[in-house]
Short mmCIF file of C-alpha atoms in Angstrom, two decimals:
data_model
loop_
_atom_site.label_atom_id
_atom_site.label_comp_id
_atom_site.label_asym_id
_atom_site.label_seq_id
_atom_site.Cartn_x
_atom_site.Cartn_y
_atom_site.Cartn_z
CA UNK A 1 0.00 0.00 0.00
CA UNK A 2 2.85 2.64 0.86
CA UNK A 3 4.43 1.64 -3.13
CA UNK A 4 0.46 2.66 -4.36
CA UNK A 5 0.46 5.91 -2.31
CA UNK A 6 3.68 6.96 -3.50
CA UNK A 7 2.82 6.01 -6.88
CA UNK A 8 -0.14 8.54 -6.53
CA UNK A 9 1.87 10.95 -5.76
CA UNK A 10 0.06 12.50 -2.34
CA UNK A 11 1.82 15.57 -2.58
CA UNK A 12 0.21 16.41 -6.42
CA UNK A 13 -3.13 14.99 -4.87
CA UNK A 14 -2.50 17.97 -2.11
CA UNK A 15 -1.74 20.57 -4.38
CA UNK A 16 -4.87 19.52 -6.78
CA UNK A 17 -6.97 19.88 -3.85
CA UNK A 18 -5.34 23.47 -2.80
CA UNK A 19 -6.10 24.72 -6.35
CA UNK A 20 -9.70 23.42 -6.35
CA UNK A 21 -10.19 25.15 -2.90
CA UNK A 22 -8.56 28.28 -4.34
CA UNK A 23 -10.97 28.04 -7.55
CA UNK A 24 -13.67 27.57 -5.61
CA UNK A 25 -13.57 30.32 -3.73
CA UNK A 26 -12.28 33.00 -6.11
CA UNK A 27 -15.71 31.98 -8.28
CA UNK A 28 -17.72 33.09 -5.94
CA UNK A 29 -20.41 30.82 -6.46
CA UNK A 30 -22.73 28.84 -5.29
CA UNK A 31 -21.40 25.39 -3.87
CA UNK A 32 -22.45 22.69 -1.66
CA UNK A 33 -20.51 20.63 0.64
CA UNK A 34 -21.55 17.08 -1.20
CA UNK A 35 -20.29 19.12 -3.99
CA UNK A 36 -17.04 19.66 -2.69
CA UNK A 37 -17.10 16.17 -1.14
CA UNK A 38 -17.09 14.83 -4.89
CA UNK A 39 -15.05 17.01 -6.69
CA UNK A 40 -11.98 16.46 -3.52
CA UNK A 41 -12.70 12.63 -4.15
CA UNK A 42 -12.93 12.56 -7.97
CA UNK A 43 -9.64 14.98 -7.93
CA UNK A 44 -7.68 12.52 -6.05
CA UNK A 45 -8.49 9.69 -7.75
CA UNK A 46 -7.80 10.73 -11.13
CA UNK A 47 -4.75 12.18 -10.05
CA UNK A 48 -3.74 8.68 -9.07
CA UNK A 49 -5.20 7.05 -12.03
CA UNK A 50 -2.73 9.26 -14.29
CA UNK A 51 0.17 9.06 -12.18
CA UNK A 52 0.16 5.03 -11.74
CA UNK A 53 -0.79 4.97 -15.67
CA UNK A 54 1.77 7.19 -16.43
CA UNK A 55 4.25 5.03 -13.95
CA UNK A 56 3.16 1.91 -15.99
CA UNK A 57 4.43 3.24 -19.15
CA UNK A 58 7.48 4.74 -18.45
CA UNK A 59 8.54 1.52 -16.38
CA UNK A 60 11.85 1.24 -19.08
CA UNK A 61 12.61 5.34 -18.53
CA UNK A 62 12.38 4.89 -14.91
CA UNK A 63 14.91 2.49 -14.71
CA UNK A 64 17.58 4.87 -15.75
CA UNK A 65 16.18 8.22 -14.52
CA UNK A 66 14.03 7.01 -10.92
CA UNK A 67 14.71 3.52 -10.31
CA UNK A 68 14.07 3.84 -6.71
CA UNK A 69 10.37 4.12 -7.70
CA UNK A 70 8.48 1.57 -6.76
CA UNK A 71 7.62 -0.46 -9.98
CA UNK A 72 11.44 -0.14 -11.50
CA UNK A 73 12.59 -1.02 -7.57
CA UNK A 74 10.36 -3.88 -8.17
CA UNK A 75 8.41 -2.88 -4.61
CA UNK A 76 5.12 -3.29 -6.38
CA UNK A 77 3.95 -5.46 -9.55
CA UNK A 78 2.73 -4.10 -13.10
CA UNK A 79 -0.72 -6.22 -12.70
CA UNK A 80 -1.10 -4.51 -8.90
CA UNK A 81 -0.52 -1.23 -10.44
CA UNK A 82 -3.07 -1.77 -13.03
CA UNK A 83 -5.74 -3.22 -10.50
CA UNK A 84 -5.31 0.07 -8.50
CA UNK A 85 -5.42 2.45 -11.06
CA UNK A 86 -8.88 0.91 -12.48
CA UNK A 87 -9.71 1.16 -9.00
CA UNK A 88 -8.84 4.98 -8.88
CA UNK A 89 -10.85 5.47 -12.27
CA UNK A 90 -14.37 3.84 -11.17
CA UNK A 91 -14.39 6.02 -7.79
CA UNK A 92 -13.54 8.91 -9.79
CA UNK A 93 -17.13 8.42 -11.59
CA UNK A 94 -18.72 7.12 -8.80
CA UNK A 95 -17.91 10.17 -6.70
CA UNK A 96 -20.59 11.96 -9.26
CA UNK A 97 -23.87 9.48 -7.29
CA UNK A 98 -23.09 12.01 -4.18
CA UNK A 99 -22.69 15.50 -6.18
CA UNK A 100 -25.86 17.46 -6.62
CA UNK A 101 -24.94 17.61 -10.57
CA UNK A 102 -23.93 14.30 -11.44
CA UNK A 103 -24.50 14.24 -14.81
CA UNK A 104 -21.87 17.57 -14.99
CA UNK A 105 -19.75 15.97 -12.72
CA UNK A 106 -19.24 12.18 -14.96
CA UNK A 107 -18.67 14.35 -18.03
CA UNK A 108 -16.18 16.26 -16.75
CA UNK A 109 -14.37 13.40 -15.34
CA UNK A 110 -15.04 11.16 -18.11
CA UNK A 111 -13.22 13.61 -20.16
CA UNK A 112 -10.46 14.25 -17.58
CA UNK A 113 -9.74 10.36 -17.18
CA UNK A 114 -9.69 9.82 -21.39
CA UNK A 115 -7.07 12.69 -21.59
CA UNK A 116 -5.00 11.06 -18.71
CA UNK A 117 -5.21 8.10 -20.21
CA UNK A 118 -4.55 9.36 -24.02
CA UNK A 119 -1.66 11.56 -22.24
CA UNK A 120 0.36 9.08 -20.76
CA UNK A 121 -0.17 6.44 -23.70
CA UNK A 122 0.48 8.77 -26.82
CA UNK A 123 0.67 12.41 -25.94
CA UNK A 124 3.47 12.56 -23.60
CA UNK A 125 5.65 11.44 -26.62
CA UNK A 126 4.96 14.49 -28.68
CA UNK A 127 7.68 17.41 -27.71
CA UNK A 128 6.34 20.23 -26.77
CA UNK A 129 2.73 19.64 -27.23
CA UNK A 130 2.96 16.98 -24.06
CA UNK A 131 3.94 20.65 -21.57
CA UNK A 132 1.18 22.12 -22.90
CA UNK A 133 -0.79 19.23 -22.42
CA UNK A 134 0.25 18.53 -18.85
CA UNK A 135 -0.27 22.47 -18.15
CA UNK A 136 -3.94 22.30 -19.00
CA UNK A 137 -3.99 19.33 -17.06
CA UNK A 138 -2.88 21.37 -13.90
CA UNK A 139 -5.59 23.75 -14.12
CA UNK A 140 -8.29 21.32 -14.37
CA UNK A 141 -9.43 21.81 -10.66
CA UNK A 142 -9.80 25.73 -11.48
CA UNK A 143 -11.47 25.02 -14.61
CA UNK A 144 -14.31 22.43 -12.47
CA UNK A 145 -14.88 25.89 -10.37
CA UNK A 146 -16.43 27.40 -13.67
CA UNK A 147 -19.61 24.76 -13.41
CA UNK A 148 -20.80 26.43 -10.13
CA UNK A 149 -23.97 28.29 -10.57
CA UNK A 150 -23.66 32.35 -10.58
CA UNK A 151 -19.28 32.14 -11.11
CA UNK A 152 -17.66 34.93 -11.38
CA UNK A 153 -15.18 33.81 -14.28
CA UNK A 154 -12.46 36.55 -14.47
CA UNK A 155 -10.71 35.75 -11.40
CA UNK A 156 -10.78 31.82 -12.29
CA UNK A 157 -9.33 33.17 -15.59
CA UNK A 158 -6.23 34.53 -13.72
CA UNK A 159 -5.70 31.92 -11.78
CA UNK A 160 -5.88 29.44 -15.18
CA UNK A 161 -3.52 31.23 -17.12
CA UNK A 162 -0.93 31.68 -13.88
CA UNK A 163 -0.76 28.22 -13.28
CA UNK A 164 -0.67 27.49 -16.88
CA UNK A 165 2.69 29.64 -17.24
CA UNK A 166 4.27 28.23 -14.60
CA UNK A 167 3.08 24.19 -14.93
CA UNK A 168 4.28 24.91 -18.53
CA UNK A 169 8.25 25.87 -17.26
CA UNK A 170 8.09 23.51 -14.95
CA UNK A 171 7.61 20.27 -16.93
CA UNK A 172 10.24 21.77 -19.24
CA UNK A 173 12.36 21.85 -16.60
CA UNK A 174 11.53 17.90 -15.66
CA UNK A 175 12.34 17.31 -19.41
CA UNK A 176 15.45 19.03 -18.70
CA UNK A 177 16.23 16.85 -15.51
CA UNK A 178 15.05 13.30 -17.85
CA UNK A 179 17.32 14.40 -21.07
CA UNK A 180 19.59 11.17 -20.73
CA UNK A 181 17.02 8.79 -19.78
CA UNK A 182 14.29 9.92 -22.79
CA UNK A 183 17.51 9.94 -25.31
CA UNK A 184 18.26 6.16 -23.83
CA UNK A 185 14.55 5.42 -24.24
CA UNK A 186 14.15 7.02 -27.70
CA UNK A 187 11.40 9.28 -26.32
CA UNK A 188 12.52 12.94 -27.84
CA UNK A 189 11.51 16.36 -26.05
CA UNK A 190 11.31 19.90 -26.65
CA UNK A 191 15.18 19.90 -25.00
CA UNK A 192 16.05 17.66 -27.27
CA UNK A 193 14.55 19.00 -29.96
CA UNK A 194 15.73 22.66 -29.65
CA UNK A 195 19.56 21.80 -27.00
CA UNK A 196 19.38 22.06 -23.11
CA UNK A 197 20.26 25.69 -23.51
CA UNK A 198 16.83 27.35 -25.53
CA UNK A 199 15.35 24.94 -23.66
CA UNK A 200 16.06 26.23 -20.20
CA UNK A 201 15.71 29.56 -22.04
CA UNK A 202 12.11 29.33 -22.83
CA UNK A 203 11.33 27.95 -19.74
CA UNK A 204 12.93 30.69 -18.46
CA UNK A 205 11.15 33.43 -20.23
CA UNK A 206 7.83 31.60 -19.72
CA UNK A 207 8.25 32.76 -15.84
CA UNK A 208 9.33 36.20 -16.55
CA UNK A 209 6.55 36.45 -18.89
CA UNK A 210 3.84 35.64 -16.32
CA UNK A 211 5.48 38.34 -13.62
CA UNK A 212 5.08 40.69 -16.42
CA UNK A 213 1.25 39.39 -16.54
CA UNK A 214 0.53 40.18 -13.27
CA UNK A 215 -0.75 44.06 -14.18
CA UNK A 216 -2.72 42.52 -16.61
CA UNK A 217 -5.95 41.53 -15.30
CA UNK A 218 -5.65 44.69 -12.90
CA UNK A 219 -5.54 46.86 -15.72
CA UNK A 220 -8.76 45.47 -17.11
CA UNK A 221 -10.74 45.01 -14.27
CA UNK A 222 -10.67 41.51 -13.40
CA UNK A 223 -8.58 41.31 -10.36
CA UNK A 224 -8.21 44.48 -7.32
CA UNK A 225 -4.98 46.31 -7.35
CA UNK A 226 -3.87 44.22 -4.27
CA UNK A 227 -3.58 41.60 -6.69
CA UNK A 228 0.18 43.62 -7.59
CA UNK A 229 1.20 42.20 -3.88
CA UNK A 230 1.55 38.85 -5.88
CA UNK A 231 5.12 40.40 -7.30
CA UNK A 232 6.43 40.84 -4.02
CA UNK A 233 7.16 36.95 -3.41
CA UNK A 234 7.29 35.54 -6.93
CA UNK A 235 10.03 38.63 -8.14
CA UNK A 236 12.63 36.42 -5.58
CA UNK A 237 11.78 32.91 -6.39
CA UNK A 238 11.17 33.47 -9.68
CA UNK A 239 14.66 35.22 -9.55
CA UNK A 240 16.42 32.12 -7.80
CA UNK A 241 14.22 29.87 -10.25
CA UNK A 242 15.79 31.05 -13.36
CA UNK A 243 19.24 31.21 -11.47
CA UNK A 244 18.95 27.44 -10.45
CA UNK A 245 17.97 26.54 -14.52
CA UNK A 246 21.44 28.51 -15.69
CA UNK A 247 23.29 26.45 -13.21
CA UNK A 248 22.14 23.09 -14.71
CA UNK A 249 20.17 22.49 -11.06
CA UNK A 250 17.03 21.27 -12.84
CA UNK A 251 15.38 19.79 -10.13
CA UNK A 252 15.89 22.03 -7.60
CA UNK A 253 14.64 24.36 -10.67
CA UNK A 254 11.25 22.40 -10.76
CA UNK A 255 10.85 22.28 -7.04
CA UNK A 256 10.98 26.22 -6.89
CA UNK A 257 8.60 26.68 -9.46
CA UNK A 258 6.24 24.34 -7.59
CA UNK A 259 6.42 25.74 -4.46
CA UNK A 260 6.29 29.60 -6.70
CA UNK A 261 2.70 28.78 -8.23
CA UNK A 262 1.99 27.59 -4.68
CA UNK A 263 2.32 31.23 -3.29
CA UNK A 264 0.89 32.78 -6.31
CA UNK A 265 -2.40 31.28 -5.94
CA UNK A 266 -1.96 31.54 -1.82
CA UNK A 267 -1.62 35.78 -3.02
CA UNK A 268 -4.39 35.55 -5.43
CA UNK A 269 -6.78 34.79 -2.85
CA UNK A 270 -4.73 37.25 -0.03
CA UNK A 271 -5.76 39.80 -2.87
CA UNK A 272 -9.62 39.64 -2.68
CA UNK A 273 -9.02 40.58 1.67
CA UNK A 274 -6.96 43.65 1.07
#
């Protein structure tokens, strides 16, 4: 059970479930604590579905670039893996019998699961157009927060296209990290595609870019001013994030990123008391 859980990966499950807190809230809108209830549990499970799927797949990668993992360690077996993740999948659907808009909620997920699934199978194996793909992945607990009646979209909006910018560097920067074990594999990414160099670049840029975003939606009336207190903690880590990527540190890169988008949604919704 411990070589399941850390296949899940409980601290993306967390972060999921911080985001759809955030996105509920910022909406605005009318919500119901069944609703919640199903959205927390249908979160989590997919989550795990595409994390053991995508675990199951990259079993060959992982023995060159994470084989301390479980299923490369050999802690766990490929059938196990494969029970549990069809077992994540049903009670991602089933969660929908206890939300007061079940039809909304299995279509959604339904969706979310095929994408996973397509992701991890075909997508991920497409440079470029697998960050982007994992990026609107990310947001999919903001994007649920749109379904609740009487939303207010524009801040939901914000908080999309933030975490978009900065999921999108940070898988780079994992790509970055994997370079020797996708070139042993035969699996070619955007670094490999483009060097290490433009790579870390872009990803790079991406960040700055979505500092310089920030006055954006204040200029035009979707977010308060106070939403410009959001530069005060991402100027630094964004700063340190970029510094760590020149220095070759890709992990450490990804990690500050992470914890970046973290306190950029934690500001977001600092913004709407101030």
């Amino acid at each position: 059970m411990r070589s399941l859980f850390q296949m899940a990966r409980l601290g993306n499950i967390l972060i999921a479930e911080i985001t759809l807190a955030a996105g509920i809230f910022l909406s605005q809108g009318i919500f119901t604590l069944r609703g919640i209830a199903a959205n927390a549990i249908a979160f989590a499970c997919a989550i795990a579905f595409g994390n053991i799927l995508n675990d199951i797949f990259d079993l060959e990668i992982d023995k060159i670039n994470r084989p301390s993992r479980p299923l490369p360690a050999g802690k766990i077996s490929v059938r196990s893996a494969k029970i549990f993740a069809d077992i994540c999948a049903a009670i991602t659907l089933a969660a929908g019998f206890i939300s007061p808009s079940p039809t909304s909620h299995l279509l959604f997920f339904f969706a979310l699961l095929i994408l996973l699934f397509f992701y991890d199978k075909n997508i991920k194996r497409i440079p470029l157009i697998k960050n982007v793909c994992v990026a609107i992945l990310c947001t999919t607990p903001l994007m649920r927060s749109l379904f609740l009646p009487q939303a207010n979209f524009y801040p939901i909006y914000t908080a999309i296209g933030f975490a978009f910018l900065f999921t999108f560097a940070r898988e780079i920067f994992k790509d970055l990290e994997d370079t020797q074990g996708d070139l042993n594999a035969g699996i070619i990414t955007f670094p490999l595609v483009v060097g290490e160099n433009k790579a870390s670049l872009f990803a790079s840029l991406l960040l700055l870019f979505s500092l310089l975003s920030i006055p954006i939606p204040v200029a035009i009336g979707w977010m308060p001013r106070s939403f410009l207190w959001t530069l005060i903690p991402l100027i630094p880590l964004v700063f340190f994030t970029c510094r760590f990527s020149q220095k070759k540190q890709y992990r450490t890169a990804q990690k500050w990123t992470k914890s970046s988008m973290v306190v950029g949604l934690f500001f977001l919704i600092f913004s709407h008391f101030i």
